[in-house]
Structures are given as C-alpha cells and as structure tokens.
Short mmCIF file of C-alpha atoms in Angstrom, two decimals:
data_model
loop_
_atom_site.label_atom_id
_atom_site.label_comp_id
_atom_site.label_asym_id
_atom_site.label_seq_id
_atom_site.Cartn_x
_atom_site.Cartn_y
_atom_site.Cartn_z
CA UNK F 22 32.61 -41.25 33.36
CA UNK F 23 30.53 -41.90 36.32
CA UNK F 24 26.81 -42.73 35.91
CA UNK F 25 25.93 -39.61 37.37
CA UNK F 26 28.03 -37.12 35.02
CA UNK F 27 25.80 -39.38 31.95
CA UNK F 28 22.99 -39.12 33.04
CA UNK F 29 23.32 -35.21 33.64
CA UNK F 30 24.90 -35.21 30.37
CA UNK F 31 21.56 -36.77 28.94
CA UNK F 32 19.46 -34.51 30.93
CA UNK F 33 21.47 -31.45 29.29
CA UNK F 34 21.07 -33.08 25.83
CA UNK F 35 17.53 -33.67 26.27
CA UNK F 36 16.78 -29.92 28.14
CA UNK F 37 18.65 -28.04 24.96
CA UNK F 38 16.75 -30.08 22.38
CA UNK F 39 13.45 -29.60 24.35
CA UNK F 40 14.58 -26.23 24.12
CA UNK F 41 15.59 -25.77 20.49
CA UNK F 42 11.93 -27.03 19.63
CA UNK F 43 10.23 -24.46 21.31
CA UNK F 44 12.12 -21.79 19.81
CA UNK F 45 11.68 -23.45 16.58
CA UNK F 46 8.03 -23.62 17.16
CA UNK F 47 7.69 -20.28 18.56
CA UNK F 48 9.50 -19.06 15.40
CA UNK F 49 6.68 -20.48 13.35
CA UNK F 50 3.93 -19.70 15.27
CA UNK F 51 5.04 -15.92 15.12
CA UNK F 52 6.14 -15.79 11.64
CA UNK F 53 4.33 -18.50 10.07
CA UNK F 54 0.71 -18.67 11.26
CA UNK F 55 -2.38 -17.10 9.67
CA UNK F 56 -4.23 -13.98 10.89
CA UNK F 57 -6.41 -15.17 13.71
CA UNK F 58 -8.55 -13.13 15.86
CA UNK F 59 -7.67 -12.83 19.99
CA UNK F 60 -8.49 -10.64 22.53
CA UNK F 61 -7.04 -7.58 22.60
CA UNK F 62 -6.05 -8.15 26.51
CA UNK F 63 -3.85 -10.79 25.44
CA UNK F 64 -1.78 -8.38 22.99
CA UNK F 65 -1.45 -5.45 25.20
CA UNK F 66 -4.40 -3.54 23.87
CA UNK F 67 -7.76 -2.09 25.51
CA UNK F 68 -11.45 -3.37 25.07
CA UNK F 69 -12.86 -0.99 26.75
CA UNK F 70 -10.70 2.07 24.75
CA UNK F 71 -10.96 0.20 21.63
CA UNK F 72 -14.57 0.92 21.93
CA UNK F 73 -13.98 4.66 21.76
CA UNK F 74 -13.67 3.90 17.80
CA UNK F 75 -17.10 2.35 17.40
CA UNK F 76 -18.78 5.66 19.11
CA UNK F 77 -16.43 7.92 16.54
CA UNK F 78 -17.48 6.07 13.68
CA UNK F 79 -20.74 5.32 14.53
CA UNK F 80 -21.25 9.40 14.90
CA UNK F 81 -19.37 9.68 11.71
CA UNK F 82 -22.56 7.53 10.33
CA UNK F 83 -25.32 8.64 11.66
CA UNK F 84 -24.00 12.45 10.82
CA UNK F 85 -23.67 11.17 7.01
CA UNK F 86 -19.71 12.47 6.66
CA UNK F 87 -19.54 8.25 5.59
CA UNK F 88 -21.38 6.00 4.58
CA UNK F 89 -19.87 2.95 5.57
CA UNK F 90 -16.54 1.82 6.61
CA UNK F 91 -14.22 -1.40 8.21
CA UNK F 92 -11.79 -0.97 10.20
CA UNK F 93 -9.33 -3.67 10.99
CA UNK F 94 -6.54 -3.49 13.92
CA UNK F 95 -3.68 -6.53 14.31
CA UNK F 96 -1.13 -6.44 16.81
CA UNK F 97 1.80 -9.31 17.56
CA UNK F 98 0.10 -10.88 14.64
CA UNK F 99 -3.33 -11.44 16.46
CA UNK F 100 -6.72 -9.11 14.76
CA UNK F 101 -7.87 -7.40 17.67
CA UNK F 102 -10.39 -5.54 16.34
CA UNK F 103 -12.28 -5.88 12.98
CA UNK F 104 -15.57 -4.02 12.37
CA UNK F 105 -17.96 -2.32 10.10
CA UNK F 106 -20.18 0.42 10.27
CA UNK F 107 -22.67 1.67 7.90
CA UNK F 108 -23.90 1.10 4.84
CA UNK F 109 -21.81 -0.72 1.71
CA UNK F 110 -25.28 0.77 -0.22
CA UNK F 111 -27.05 3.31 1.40
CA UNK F 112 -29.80 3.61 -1.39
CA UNK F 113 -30.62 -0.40 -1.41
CA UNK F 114 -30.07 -0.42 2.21
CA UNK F 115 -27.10 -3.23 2.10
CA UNK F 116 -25.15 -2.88 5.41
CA UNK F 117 -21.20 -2.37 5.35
CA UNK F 118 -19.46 -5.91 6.31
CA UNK F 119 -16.09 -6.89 6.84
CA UNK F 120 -15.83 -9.07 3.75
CA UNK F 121 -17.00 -5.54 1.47
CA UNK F 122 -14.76 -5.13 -1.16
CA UNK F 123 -13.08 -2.04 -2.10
CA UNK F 124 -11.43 -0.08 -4.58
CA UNK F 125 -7.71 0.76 -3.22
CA UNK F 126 -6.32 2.98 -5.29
CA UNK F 127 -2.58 3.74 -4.40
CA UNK F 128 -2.71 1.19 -1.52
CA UNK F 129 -1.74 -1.01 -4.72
CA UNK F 130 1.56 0.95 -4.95
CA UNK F 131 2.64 -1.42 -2.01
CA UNK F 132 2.40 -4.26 -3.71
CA UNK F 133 3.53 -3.55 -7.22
CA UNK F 134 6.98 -2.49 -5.33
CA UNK F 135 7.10 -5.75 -3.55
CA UNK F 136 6.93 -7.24 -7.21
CA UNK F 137 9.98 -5.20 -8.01
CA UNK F 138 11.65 -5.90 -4.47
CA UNK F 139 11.37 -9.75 -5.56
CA UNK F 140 12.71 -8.95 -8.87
CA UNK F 141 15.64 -8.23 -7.69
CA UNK F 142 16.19 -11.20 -5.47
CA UNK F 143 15.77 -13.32 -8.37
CA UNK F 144 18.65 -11.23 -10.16
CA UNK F 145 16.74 -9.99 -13.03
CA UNK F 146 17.07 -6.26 -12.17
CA UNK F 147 19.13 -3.75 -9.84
CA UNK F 148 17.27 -1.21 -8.01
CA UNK F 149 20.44 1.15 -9.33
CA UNK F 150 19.18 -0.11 -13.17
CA UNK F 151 17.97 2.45 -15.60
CA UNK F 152 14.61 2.50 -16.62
CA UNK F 153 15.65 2.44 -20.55
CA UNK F 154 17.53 -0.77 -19.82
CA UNK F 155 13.40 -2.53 -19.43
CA UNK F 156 11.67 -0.17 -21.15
CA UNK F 157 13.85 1.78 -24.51
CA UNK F 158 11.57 4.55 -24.95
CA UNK F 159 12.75 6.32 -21.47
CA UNK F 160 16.36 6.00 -22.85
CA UNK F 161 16.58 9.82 -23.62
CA UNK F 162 14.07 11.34 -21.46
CA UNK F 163 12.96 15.39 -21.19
CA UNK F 164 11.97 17.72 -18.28
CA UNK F 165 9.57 20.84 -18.34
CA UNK F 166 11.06 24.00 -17.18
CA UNK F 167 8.91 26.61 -16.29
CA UNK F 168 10.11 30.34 -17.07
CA UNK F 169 9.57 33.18 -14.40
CA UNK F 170 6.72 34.75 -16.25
CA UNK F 171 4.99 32.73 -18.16
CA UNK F 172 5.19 28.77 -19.97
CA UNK F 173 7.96 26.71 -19.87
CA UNK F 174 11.32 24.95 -21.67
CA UNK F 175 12.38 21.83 -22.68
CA UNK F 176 15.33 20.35 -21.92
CA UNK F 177 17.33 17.37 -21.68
CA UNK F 178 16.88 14.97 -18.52
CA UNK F 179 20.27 15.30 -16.33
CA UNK F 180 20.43 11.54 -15.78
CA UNK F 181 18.33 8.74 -16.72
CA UNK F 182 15.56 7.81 -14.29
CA UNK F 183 16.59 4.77 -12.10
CA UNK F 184 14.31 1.98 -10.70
CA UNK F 185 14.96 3.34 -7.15
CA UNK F 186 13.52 6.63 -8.67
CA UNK F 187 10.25 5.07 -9.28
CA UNK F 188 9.81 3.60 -5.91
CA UNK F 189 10.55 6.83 -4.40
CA UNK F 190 8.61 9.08 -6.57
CA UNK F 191 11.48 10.93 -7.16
CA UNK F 192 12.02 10.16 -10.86
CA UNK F 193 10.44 13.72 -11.72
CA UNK F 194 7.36 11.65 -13.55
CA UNK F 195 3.99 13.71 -11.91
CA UNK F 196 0.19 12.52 -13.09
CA UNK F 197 0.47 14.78 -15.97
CA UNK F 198 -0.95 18.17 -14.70
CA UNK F 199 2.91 19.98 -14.56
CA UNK F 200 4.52 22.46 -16.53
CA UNK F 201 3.43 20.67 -19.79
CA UNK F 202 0.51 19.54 -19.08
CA UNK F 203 -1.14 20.49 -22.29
CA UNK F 204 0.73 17.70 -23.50
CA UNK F 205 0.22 15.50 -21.47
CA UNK F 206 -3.56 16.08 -21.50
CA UNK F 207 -3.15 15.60 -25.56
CA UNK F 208 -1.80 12.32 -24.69
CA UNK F 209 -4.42 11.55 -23.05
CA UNK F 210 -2.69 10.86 -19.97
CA UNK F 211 -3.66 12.69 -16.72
CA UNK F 212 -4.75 11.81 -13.70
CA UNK F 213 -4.59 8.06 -11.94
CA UNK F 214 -7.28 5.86 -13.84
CA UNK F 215 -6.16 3.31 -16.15
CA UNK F 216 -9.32 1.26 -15.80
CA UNK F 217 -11.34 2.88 -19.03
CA UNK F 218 -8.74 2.02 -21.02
CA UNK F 219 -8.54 -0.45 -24.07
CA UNK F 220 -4.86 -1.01 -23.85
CA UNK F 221 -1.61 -2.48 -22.26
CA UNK F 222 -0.80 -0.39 -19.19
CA UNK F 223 3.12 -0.39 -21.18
CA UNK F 224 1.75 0.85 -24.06
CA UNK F 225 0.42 3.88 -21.79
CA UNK F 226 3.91 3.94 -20.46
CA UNK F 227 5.59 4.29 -23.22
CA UNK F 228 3.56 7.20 -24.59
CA UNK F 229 4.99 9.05 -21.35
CA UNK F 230 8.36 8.31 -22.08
CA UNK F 231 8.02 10.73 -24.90
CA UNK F 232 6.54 14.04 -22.94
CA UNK F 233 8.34 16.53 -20.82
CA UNK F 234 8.76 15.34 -17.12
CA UNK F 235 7.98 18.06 -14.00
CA UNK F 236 11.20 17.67 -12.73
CA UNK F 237 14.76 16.27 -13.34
CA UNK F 238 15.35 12.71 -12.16
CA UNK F 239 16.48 12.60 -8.51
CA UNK F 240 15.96 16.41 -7.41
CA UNK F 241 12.02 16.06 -6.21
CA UNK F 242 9.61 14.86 -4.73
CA UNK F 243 6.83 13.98 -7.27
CA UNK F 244 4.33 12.21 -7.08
CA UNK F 245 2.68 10.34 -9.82
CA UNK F 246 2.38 7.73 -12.68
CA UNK F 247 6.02 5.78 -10.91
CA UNK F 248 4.46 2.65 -10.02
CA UNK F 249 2.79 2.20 -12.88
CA UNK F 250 5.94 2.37 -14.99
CA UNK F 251 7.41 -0.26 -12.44
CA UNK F 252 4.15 -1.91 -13.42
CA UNK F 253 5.35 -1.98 -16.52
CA UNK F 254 8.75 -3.00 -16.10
CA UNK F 255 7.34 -6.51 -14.55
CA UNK F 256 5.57 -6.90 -17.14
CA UNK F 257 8.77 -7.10 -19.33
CA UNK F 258 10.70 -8.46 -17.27
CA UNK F 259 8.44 -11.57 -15.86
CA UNK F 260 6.61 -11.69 -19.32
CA UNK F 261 3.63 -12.18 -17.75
CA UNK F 262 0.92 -9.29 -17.51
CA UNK F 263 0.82 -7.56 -13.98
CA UNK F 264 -2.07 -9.53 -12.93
CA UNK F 265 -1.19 -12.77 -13.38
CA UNK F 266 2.66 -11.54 -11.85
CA UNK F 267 0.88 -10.38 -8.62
CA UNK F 268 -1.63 -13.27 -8.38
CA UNK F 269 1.08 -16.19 -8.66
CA UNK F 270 3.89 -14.40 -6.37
CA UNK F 271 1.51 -12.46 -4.13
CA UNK F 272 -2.14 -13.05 -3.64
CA UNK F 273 -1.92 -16.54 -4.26
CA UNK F 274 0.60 -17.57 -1.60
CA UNK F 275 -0.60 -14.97 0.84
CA UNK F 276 -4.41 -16.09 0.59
CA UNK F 277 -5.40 -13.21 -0.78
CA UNK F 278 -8.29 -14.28 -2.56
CA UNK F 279 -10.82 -11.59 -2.96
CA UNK F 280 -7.44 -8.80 -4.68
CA UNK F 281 -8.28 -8.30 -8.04
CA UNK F 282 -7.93 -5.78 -10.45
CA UNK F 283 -11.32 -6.58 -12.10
CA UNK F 284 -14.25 -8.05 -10.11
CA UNK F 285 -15.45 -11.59 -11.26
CA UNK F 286 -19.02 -11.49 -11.89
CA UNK F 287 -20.30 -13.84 -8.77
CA UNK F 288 -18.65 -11.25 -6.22
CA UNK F 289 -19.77 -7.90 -8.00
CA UNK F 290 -22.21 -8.16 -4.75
CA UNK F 291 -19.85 -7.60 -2.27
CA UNK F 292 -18.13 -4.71 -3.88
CA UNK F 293 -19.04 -1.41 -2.18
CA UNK F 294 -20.49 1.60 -3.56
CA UNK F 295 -18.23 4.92 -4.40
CA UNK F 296 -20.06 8.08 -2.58
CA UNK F 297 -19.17 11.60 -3.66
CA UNK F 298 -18.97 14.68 -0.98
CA UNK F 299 -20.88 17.22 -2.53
CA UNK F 300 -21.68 20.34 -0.29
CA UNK F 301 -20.80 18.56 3.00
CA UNK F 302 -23.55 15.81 1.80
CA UNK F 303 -22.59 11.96 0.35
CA UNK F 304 -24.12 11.69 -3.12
CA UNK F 305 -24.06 8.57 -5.04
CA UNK F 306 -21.00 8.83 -7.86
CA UNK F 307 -22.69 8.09 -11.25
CA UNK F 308 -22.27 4.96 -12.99
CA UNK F 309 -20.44 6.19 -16.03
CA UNK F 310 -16.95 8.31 -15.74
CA UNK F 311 -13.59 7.92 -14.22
CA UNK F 312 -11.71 8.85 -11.28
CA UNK F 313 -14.72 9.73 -9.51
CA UNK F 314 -17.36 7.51 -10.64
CA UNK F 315 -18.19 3.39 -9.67
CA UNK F 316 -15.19 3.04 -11.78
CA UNK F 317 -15.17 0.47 -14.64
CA UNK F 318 -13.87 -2.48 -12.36
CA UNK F 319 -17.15 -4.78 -13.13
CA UNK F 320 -17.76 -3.93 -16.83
CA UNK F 321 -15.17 -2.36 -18.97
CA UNK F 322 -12.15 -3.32 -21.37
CA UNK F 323 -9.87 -4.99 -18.58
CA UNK F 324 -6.97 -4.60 -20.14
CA UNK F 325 -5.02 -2.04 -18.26
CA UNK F 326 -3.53 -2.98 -15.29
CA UNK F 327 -2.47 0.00 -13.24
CA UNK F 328 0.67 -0.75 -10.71
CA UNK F 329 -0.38 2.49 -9.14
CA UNK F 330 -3.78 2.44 -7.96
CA UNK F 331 -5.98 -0.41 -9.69
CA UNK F 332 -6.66 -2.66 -7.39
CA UNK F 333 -9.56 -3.97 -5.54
CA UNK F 334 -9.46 -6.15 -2.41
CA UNK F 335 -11.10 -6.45 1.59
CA UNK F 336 -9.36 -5.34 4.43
CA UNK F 337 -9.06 -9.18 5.85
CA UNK F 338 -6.49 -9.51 1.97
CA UNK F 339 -4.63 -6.24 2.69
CA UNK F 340 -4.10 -6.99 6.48
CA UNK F 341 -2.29 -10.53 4.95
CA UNK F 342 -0.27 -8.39 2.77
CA UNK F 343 0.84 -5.94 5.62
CA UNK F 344 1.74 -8.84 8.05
CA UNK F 345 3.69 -10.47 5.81
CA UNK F 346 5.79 -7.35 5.96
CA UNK F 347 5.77 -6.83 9.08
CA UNK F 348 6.69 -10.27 9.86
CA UNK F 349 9.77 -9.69 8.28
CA UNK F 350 8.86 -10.97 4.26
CA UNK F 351 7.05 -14.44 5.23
CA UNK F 352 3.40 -15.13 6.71
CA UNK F 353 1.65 -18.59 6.41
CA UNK F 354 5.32 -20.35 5.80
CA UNK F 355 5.50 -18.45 2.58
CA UNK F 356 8.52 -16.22 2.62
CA UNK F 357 7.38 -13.50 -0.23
CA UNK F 358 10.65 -11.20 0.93
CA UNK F 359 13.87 -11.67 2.58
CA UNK F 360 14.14 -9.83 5.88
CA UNK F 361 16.95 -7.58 4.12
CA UNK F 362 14.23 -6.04 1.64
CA UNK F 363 12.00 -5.19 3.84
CA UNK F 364 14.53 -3.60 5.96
CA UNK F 365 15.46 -1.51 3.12
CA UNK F 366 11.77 -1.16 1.96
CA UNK F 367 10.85 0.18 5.15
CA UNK F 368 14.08 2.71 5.14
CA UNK F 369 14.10 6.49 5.12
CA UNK F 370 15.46 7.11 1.44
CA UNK F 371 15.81 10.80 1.90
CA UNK F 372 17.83 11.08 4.66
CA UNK F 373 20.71 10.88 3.18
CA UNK F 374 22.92 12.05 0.31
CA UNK F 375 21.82 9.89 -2.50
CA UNK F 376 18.80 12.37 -2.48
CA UNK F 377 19.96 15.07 -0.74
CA UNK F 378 17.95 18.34 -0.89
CA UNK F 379 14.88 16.00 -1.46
CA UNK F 380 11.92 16.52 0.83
CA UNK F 381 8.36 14.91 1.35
CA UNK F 382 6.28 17.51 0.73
CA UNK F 383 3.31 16.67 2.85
CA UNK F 384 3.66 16.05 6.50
CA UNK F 385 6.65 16.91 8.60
CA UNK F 386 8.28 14.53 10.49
CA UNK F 387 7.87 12.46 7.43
CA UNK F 388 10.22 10.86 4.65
CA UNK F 389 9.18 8.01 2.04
CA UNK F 390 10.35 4.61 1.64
CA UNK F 391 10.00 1.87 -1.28
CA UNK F 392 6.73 2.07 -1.76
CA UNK F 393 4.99 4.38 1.57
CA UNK F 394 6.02 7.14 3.59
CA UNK F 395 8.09 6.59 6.73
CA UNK F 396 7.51 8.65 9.95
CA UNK F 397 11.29 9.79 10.45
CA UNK F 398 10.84 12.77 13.34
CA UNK F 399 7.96 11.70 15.85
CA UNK F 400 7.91 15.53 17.35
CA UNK F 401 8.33 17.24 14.20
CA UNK F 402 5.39 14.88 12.75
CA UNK F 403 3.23 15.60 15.91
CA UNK F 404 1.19 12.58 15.93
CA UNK F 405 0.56 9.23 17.73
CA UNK F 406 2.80 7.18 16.75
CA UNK F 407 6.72 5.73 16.17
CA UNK F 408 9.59 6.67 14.32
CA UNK F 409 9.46 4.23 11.71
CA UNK F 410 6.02 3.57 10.87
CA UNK F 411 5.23 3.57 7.47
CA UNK F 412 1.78 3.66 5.31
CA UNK F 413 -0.24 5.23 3.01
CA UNK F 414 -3.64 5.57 1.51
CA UNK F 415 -5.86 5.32 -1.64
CA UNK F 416 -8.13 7.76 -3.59
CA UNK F 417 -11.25 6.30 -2.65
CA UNK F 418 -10.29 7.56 0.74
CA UNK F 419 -9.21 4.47 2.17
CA UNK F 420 -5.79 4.34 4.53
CA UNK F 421 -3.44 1.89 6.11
CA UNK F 422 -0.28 2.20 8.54
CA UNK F 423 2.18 -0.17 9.98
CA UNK F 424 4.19 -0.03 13.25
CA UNK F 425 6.90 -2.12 13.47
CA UNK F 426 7.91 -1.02 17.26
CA UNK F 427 4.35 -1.59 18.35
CA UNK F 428 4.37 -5.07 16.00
CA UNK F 429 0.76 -3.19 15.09
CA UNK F 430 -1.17 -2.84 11.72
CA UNK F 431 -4.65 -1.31 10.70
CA UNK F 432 -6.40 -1.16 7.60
CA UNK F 433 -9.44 1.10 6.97
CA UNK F 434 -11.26 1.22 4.16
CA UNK F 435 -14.07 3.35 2.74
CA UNK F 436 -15.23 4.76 -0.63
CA UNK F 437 -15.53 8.47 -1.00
CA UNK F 438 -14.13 10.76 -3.04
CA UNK F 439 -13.95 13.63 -3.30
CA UNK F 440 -13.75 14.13 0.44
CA UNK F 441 -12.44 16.12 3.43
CA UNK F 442 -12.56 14.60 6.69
CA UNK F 443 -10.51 14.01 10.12
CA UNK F 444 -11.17 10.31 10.22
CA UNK F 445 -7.91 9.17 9.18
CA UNK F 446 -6.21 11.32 11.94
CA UNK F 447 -9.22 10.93 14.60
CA UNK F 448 -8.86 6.64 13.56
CA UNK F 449 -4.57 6.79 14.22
CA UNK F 450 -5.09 8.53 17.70
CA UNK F 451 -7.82 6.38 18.73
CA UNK F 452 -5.75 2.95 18.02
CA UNK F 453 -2.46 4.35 19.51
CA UNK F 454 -4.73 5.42 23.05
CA UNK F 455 -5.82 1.64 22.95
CA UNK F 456 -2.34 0.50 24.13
CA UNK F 457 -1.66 -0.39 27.22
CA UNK F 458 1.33 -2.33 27.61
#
C-alpha cells in the first residue's frame, strides 16, 4: 500500500471517529443535560410574541380572575420562558415566584403511571394483569345499573378490571358520585382528597373494591379513583409506600426536590395559597376542609398517599418530569423509561378495537393515553396545536401539555378552585403564536 492510500486511510479513521464523538456528544447533550435557560431566538421561538403572555396575565391580575400564577415554556430542551405574576398571598402581600410551590392535583396521575410503566420493565406486572392478581378484594367486582325510571341494579362485573384499565380510566371505577353513590358516600369515599385521612391509601382501595362500579370494565370512559388504585398496586408490589416508591425511582434521580406529598416544615413558606371564585371574586379558601380548602398538606395525619392527585411540587420539578418524557424516558443521564414506554404511554388507546366504542368525553379531537389525554384529530379538536400532544391538568386549576413534534413543554400552575376561566385556552394559543421556525 502506497504511503498515500495510509495516510488517507488514517485521515478516514481519524474523520469517522472525530465524527462518532460528536454524535455521541450531541446525543448527551440533547438527552442527557439538565434544564437550562436560553433564548428563545436560539430555539425557534419569539421574544417579542412571547411577551404577549405577560400582558394576558398581567390583565388577568390586575382584573383579580387570579391571583398569582408561573408559567414555564421549554422547547428542544432549553426554558425559554419562566415567569410569575401576582401574588402567592394576596392578604400578606407575598409576591408569586417561580420557586412557589403548588398543590397538583391530578398532574400526579402522570407520575404514579410512570411508576407502573417501570413496573413492568422490571417484570413484576403486565399491563394485561388483573387487578385481583395485586390487590384480592377486586377479584369479583360489581357494576351499578341504572333503571329507566328511577335507581339502579347490581350486577356482576363482565370481566375483571385490568391494569391497562386503570391507566385509561376505563376500568368503570368513577369518584363515587354514580349510580350508587349513596354507597359510596356511606363509605366515605367520594370525591378526590385523600389528604384528611388517617389511613393507608390501600386500605381506602380496598373498601372500593366492595361497592358497585358506574360502569362495566372496558366499555367507558370514567373518570375517577384509577390511579389511586395503581397507587395502590405499587405499594404491593414494590413494598414500599407510594412516597418513598416515587422519591427513590422518580424525584430523586430527576432532581426533583421540592415534589412531595406533604410539605416539610422549613418550606411551608413557599407553598402558595388556595383562592376560591366566589361570585366572579377570589376569596381566600378557609383553613379547615377538603377539596376546596388549604388542604391538609402542612398539618394533618400524612398517611394517605393519593396516586391520583396528592402531590405538591414547583413548576421548575414538573418541567424535569415532562422532559424526561419527552426526551424519550432519560434526562440528566438517568434513563427513568425505555423509549418503547413512552411510545406506548404517549399512544392513542382508543383508537382501536381493544376499546372500541370507547370515547373521551370531553374535547373532540381528543383520545387518552397512559396517564393524559392525547390530541388525536387537530381539526376536529380546533385548537393550536399537534396531533399527538398530550397533557392534562389538576384541581387547583393548574395545567400542563407536551408537544413532541414541536420538542415543546409548558407548565402552569395556579391555585383556585372552584373556578371558570379561559386562561388555559388563552395560555395554549399564546405559546403556539410564539413559534417561528
């Protein structure tokens, strides 16, 4: 071989590996970096109409529809916009910041099915598994029927619930206000909260496993207690209580740091006040209560830990979360999911056969995932946005979607409730206007 084909040889060598590095490192730059701020220039977005968000929000302030608010926007993995507005405390005067903390609700429903998503890749469960299998009481399980005219009657469940079931709200479980809710209410199990409570969130579980479901398994939409019962089921399954679970597979690799399901006393500071909309004015919820007071995330039993809407955490922790999935399953060099999961986590499950007939019953354009909705029909859902985003919201009135097209996230979070407002739809059209690539 001549001296020129080796050195061109060497060059070639030396070119590919030069190569293979910076794919390598642009791999891990993309997929294993941290949240960093940038300018939204450099990620295809708008200064100038990102600004048309501070003048809604501001308005939505100073006309006292909110009291406070953050609002955080992340696109190709860089935070392009993170703000506050308002007041965390409007009585003691304590501005809104971006390191608040805030009651989430059913934004924890994300998470608790990532727990079960990561069950499954460590072969301890099949998303095809009935629920009995994990939890014995839901073995035999019933269904309310109601009649034409009046009450209802019990019958026997078609087929047991499935784990899939749960994570689609389709397992015919509601929040206890169906046909039987008198029941259920004697049970002492309606509505969302768990936090009052001085026991095991399975021992709650289990007392549902003996009253008549809204619907049979597989043939509705319901929404309700489903992710607490997959709660639950980690629970048994890890051994571990759902706190502990989250914290050593989730928040602690992830960095998520301030997500808790009850506040430790040096950060009972930063968490924000709940407001109640009471003739078109923001009252101050009352101390004591449940789903619509401060809650009893500070002082109370902590015992119960609700899979379906008892977490607390800042929007800096739940953007973490949703880049990790959108990343694929990984974010700081900690792969939390395979890519596969998400895939399937981020999946239309009712368009198809398995649940044929089944139908979200809230938005057109819209089907539901593991774990969110999915926007499946961008025309029929009328909206700014892609086929394929997914997301969802909390009680307190808080709201997050995810992109994958537009490799874009946003977390908002604020804490009224009861409310009615257009800030959640106002907020998705004035990100989506903001890109300009």
């Amino acid at each position: 071989m001549s001296n020129f084909n080796k050195k061109h040889n060497m060059f070639i060598n030396l070119f590919r590996s030069q190569l293979l590095f910076v794919c390598l490192l642009w791999f891990l730059v993309g997929y294993g970096q941290q949240l960093r701020s940038d300018l939204p220039e450099n990620n295809g977005m708008s200064s100038e109409r990102l600004s048309n968000i501070d003048n809604v929000f501001t308005n939505y302030i100073d006309s006292q529809k909110l009291p406070g608010s953050v609002i955080l926007v992340a696109r190709n993995g860089k935070i392009v916009y993170h703000k506050s507005f308002g007041m965390s405390d409007m009585e003691n005067k304590v501005p809104m910041t971006n390191d608040k903390i805030f009651r989430i609700a059913s934004q924890t429903k994300a998470l608790v099915s990532v727990g079960i998503m990561m069950l499954q890749e460590d072969g301890k469960l099949l998303l095809s598994d009935s629920l009995g299998t994990y939890i014995p009481e839901f073995k035999n399980t019933k269904v309310a029927v109601s009649k034409r005219k009046k009450g209802y009657r019990v019958v026997k469940a078609k087929r047991p619930i499935r784990i899939r079931d749960l994570l689609t709200h389709t397992a015919g479980v509601g929040y206890g206000f169906g046909p039987a809710a008198s029941q259920w209410k004697k049970a002492d199990l309606q509505g969302w909260y768990f936090a009052h409570k001085n026991e095991s969130i399975l021992k709650s579980v289990q007392k549902m496993a003996k009253l008549p479901m809204d619907a049979h398994p597989g043939e509705a939409f319901v929404y309700g207690y489903n992710t607490d019962i997959l709660g639950a089921v980690i629970e048994v399954i890890s051994g571990k209580s759902l706190d502990v679970f989250l914290k050593e597979r989730i928040f602690d690799p992830l960095g998520m740091v301030d997500t808790h399901f009850y506040l430790p006393a040096e950060k009972t500071s930063r968490l924000s006040v709940v407001y109640n909309q009471e003739n078109n004015k923001l009252v101050r919820a009352d101390d004591d209560g449940e789903e619509e007071s401060q809650g009893h995330y500070v002082v109370g039993p902590r015992k119960s830990f609700s899979g379906g809407a008892g977490l607390l955490s800042t929007s800096d922790n739940y953007a973490r979360f949703l880049q990790m999935l959108l990343n694929g399953g990984i974010y700081n060099d900690n792969r939390i999911l395979s890519r596969k999961s998400v895939e399937l986590m981020i999946a239309d499950q009712m368009n198809g056969d398995h649940y044929q007939g089944v139908r979200f019953p809230w938005d057109w354009g819209t089907g539901f995932g593991l774990g969110f909705s999915i926007t499946n029909q961008l025309g029929d859902r009328g909206v700014l946005g892609s086929v394929g985003e997914f997301g969802w919201g909390g009680a307190y009135h808080s709201n997050y979607f995810v992109n994958p097209e537009e490799k874009l996230l946003v977390v908002y979070f604020t804490q009224v409730v009861p409310i009615s407002l257009d800030d959640h739809q106002k907020l998705k059209a004035l990100v989506y206007q903001a890109i300009v690539d």
